[in-house]
C-alpha atoms as one frame of an Amber mdcrd trajectory, in Angstrom:
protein
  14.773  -4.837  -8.477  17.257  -6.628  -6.043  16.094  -7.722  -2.656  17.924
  -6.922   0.324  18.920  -9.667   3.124  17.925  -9.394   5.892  20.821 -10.173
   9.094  18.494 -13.371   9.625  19.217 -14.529   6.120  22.573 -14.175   5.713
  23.335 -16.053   9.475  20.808 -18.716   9.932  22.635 -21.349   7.264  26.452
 -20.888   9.090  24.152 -20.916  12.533  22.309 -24.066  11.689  25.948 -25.748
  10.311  27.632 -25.440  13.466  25.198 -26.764  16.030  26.188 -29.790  18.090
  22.557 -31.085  18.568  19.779 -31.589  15.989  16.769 -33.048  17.245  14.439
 -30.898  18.492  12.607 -33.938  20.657  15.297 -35.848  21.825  17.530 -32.500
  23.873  15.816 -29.402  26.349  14.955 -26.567  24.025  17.941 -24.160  26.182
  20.661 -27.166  25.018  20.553 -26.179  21.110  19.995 -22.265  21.848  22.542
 -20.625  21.612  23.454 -17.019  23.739  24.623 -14.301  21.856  26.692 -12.081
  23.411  26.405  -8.709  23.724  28.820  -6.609  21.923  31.580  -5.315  23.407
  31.284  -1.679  22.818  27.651  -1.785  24.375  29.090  -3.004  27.475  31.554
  -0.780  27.488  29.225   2.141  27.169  26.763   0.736  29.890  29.760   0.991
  32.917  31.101   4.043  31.347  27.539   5.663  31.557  26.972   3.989  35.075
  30.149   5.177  36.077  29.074   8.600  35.478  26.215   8.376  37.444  27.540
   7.177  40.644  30.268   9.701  40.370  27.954  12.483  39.775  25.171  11.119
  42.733  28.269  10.562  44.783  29.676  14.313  43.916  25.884  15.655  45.214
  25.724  13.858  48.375  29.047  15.227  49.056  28.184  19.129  48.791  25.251
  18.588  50.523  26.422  16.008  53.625  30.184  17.657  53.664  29.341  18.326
  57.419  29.244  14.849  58.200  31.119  13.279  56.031  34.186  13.209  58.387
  36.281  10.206  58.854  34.979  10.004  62.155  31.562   9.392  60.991  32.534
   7.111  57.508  34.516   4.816  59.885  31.285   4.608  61.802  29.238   3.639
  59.432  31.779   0.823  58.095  32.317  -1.065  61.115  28.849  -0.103  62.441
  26.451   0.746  60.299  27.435  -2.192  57.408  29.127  -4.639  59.139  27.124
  -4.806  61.703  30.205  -4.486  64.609  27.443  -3.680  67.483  24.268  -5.445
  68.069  22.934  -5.171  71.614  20.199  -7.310  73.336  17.986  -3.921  73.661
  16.804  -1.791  76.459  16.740  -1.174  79.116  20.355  -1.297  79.780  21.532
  -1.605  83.504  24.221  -0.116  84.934  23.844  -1.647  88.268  26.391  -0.691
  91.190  27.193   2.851  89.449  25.710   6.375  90.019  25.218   8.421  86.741
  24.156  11.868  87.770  21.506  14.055  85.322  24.012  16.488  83.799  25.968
  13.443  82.612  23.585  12.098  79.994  22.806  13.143  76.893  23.179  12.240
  72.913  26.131  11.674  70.774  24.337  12.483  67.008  21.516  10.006  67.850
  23.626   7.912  70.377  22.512   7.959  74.405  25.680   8.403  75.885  26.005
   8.630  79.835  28.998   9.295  82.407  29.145   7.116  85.594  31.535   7.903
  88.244  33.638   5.154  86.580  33.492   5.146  82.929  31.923   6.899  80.309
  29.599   4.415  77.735  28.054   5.365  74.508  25.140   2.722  73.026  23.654
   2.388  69.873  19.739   1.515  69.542  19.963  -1.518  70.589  21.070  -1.171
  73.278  24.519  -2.255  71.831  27.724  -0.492  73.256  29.661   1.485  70.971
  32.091   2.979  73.476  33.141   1.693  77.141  35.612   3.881  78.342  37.423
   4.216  82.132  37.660   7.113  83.945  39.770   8.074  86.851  37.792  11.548
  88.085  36.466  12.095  91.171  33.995  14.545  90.031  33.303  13.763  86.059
  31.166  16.312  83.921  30.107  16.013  80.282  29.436  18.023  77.606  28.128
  16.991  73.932  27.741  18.575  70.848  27.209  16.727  67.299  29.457  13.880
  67.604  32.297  14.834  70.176  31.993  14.878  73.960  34.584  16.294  76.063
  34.919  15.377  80.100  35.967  17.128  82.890  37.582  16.007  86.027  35.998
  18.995  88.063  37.807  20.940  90.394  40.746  18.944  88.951  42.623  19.016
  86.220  42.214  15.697  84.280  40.078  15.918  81.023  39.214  13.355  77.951
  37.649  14.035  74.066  35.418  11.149  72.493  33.833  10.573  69.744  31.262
   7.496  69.409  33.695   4.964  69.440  37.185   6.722  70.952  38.823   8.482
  73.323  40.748  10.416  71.001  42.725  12.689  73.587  43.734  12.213  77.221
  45.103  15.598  78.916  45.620  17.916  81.769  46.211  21.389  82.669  48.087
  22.329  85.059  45.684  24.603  87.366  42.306  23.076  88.072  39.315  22.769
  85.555  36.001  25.500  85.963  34.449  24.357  83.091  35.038  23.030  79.196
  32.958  23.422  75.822  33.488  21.666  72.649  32.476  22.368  69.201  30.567
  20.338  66.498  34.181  20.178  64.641  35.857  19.002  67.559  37.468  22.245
  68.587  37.415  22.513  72.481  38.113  25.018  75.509  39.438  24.569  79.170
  38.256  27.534  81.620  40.306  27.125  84.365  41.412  28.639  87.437  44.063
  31.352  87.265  47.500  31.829  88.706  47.974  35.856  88.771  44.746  36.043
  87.563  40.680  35.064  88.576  40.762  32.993  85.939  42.241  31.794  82.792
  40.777  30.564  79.179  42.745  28.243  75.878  41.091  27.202  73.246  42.809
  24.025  71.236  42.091  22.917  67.379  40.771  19.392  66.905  44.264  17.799
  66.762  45.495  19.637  70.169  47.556  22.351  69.555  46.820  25.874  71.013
  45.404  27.941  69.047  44.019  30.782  71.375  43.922  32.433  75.238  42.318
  34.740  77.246  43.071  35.927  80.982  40.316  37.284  83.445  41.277  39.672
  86.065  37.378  41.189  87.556  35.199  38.294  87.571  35.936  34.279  88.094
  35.006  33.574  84.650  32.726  29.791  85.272  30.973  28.800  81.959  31.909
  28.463  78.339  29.974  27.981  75.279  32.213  27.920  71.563  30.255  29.002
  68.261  30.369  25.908  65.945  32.365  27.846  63.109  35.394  27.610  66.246
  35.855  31.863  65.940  34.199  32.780  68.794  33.045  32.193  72.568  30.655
  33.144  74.681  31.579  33.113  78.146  29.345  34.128  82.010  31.185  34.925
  84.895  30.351  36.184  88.937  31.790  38.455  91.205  31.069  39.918  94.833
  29.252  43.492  95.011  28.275  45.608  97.488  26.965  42.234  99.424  25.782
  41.138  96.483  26.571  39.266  93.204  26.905  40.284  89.992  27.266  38.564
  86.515  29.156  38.966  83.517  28.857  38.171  80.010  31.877  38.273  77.252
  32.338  37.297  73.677  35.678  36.771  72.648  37.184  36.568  68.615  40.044
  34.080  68.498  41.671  36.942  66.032  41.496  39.778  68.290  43.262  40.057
  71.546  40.761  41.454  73.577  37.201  40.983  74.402  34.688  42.238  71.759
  31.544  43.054  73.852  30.910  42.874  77.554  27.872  42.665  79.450  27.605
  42.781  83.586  23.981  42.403  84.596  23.325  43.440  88.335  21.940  40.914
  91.303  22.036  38.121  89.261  23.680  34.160  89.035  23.772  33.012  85.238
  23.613  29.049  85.000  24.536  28.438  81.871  25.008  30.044  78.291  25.136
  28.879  74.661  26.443  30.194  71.204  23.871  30.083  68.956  24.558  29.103
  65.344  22.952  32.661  63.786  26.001  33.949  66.006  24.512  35.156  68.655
  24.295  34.077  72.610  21.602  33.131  75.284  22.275  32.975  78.434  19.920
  31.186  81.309  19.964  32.999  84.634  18.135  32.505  87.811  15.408  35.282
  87.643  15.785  36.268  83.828  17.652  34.626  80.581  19.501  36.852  78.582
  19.732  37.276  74.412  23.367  38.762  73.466  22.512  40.620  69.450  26.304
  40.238  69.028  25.810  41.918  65.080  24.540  44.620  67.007  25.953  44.757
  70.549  23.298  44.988  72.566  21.582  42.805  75.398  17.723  42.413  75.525
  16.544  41.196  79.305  13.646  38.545  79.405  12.437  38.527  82.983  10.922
  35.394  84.641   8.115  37.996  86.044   9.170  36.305  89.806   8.033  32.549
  88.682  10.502  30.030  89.081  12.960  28.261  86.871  12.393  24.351  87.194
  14.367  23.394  83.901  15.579  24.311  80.551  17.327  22.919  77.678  19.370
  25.372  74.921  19.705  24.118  71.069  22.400  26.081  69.300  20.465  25.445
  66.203  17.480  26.685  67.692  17.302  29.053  71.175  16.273  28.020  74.372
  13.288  26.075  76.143  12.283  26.907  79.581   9.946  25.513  82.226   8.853
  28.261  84.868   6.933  27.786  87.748   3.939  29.748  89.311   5.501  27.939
  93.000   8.177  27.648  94.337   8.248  23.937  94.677   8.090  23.677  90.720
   3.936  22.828  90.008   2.016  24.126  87.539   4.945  24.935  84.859   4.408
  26.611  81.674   6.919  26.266  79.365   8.387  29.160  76.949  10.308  28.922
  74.061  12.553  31.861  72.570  13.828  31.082  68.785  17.416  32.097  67.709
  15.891  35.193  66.872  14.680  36.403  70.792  11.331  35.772  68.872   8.929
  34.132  71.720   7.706  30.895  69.953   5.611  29.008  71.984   4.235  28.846
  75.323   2.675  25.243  76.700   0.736  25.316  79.645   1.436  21.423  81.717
  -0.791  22.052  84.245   2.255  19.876  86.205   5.909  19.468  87.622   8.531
  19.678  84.730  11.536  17.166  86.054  13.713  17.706  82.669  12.784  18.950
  79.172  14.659  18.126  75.545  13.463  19.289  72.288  13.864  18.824  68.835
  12.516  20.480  65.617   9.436  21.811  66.923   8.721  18.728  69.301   9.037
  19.452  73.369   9.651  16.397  75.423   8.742  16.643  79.280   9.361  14.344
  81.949   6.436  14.740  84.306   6.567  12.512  87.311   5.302   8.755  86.252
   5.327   9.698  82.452   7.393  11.651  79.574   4.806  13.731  77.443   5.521
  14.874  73.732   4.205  18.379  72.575   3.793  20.053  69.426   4.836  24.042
  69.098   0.780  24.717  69.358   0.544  22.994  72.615  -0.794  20.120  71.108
  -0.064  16.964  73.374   0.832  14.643  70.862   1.751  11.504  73.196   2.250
  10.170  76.471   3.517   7.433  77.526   4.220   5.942  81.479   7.646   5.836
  83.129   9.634   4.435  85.856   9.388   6.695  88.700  12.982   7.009  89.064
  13.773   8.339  85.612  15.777  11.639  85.773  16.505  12.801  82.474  15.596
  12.509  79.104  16.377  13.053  75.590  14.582  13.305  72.375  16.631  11.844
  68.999  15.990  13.726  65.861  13.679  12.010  64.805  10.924  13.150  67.204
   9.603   9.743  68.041  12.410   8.271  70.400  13.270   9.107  73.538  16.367
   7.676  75.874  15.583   7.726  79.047  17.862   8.000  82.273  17.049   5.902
  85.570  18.654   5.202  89.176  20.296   2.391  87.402  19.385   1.745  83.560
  19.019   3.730  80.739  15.379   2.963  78.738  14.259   3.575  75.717  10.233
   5.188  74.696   9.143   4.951  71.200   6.081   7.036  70.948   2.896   6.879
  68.303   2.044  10.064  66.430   2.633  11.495  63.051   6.388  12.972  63.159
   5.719  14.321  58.904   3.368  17.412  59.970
């Protein structure tokens, strides 16, 4: 019987042949060994194989990030994010010889953003600036949603789209501004005054063009709110009666000419309203909030029982937060949470005064005065942690632990200690 060769036997003579060095004593052990390279079609099957991989992890982070994956956001990320384009020397960050009012600070995505009565500056964790923008208003109000804020030269006509690190439009209308909205897509609205009517509503797509309008004749139409799929609006208006006041709430389809539902509620001011992302509307008054079932047309009243509003914060994603008072000078608040679904989801007695509130998947964050307390939806308090006695406002990032802080003249930063996972 033959015996096979192995690959070892049939090699090793040629191998031995061709080597330049001999002695195993006199040269380093890696100077006589010799690499062998890998075959070709091995390496050609590793890439092709790796290839596949990052095309098919790639293709899954797509579907399930396509919200944020605008350019917008993967411009961001280059210059920010990976090259590192902002640093900052951390916080707080002064802004002396400027006044920043309350309503004009809030988040960009996880970004504090704030507008002075000169510019309008957007920082990154750091306390780095992303954004440092001028402004010409008089009277500037903001408005934020995802990663677009629009401005509003109030009582004027002037108005100015950002995102984190642009002004990407500059414009006017021609009769003064009541009041704008902007969507998470960076759809917007301008409520403004009217000519032969009270007042007068256009909505513009992200690249401003017109896409829709609305006229109102009975009521000076004040507040907007625009559903984040950009086919609706919510909108809260006032009007004289009988020596008294009262309110009125539309929603409007950008394919239908006229209003879809309408809603007047008697003796009444409404502050502010919001489209909520389960399509349907809230709306914050001064003795009761409202909940607009727009699937089902109807209007369910939530009374304040006669306690006083001190604060409240809506989430479209969410519902509304609000901090009612057993006085009238705002002690003793209690704060009451309504989901998306009118569903009351928490109450939280404070046993103090509530100076602004923020909240973010199931985490409340108060500013009491002297400190900024975090609770959980079962009135846990889950930290607290002393503040400046001049902070204002304050929001809470996504991430349930951080919290920017507004002042008289710097914006801070809290980082609180509890488990966020639970």
């Amino acid at each position: 019987m033959k015996r096979r060769k192995g690959r070892h036997q049939e090699t090793a003579p040629n191998e031995a042949k061709n080597r330049k060095y001999t002695s195993y004593e006199d040269e380093p052990f890696e100077e006589y060994v010799e690499s062998v390279p890998a075959p070709t079609n091995l390496t050609k099957k590793f890439i092709n194989v790796f290839l596949i991989l990052f095309i098919a992890v790639a293709g899954a982070l797509a579907f399930f990030y396509i919200d944020v994956l605008t350019p917008e956001n993967i411009s961001h990320w280059f210059h920010y994010e990976l090259l590192g384009k902002t640093e900052g020397d951390g916080y707080p960050v002064r802004f002396d010889g400027i006044s920043v009012n309350a309503e004009n600070f809030s988040l960009l995505g996880n970004s504090p953003i704030y507008c002075s009565d000169t510019s309008v500056v957007v920082l990154n964790s750091n306390g780095g600036t992303y954004l440092n923008t001028q402004h010409a208003f008089a009277k500037p109000i903001m408005k934020t949603n995802g990663n677009y804020s629009i401005i509003y030269n109030s009582d004027a006509t002037g108005y100015k789209i950002m995102n984190r690190d642009s002004v990407l439009y500059s414009g006017s209308t021609q009769r003064k501004i009541f009041n704008v909205d902007v969507s998470s897509g960076g759809t917007y609205a301008v409520l403004n005054y009217g000519d032969d009517y009270l007042s007068s509503f256009t909505v513009f797509k992200n690249d401003n063009t017109k896409r829709y309008s609305y006229s109102f004749a009975d009521y000076y139409v004040n507040r907007v709110s625009l559903s984040n799929d950009n086919l609706r609006a919510a909108l809260s208006g006032v009007s004289a009666n009988n020596g008294g006041i009262i309110s009125v709430i539309y929603v409007l389809d950008f394919n239908q000419e006229n209003y879809v539902q309408k809603y007047e509620v008697e003796d009444s001011y409404i502050y502010d309203l919001v489209y909520l992302d389960n399509g349907n509307v809230f709306a914050v008054g001064d003795t009761s909030a409202f909940y607009i079932d727009v699937a089902n047309g109807t209007k369910t009243d939530l009374s304040y029982n006669g306690k006083t509003l001190t604060e409240y914060c809506m989430k479209r994603g969410y519902g509304i937060i609000l901090s009612l008072s057993d006085n009238p000078d705002g002690r003793n608040c209690d704060i009451i949470s309504y989901n998306s679904d009118c569903k009351m989801d928490f109450t939280i007695n404070t046993g103090g005064r509530i100076l602004s509130i923020d909240y973010s998947k199931g985490t409340v964050a108060c500013l009491q005065p002297s400190s900024v307390v975090l609770y959980d939806k079962n009135s846990k308090k889950l930290d607290e942690k002393d503040v400046d006695a001049d902070i204002k406002s304050i929001s809470i990032c996504d991430d349930r632990k951080t919290v920017y802080m507004l002042g008289k003249s710097s914006v801070q930063k809290a980082l609180f200690d509890y488990d966020a996972t639970s």
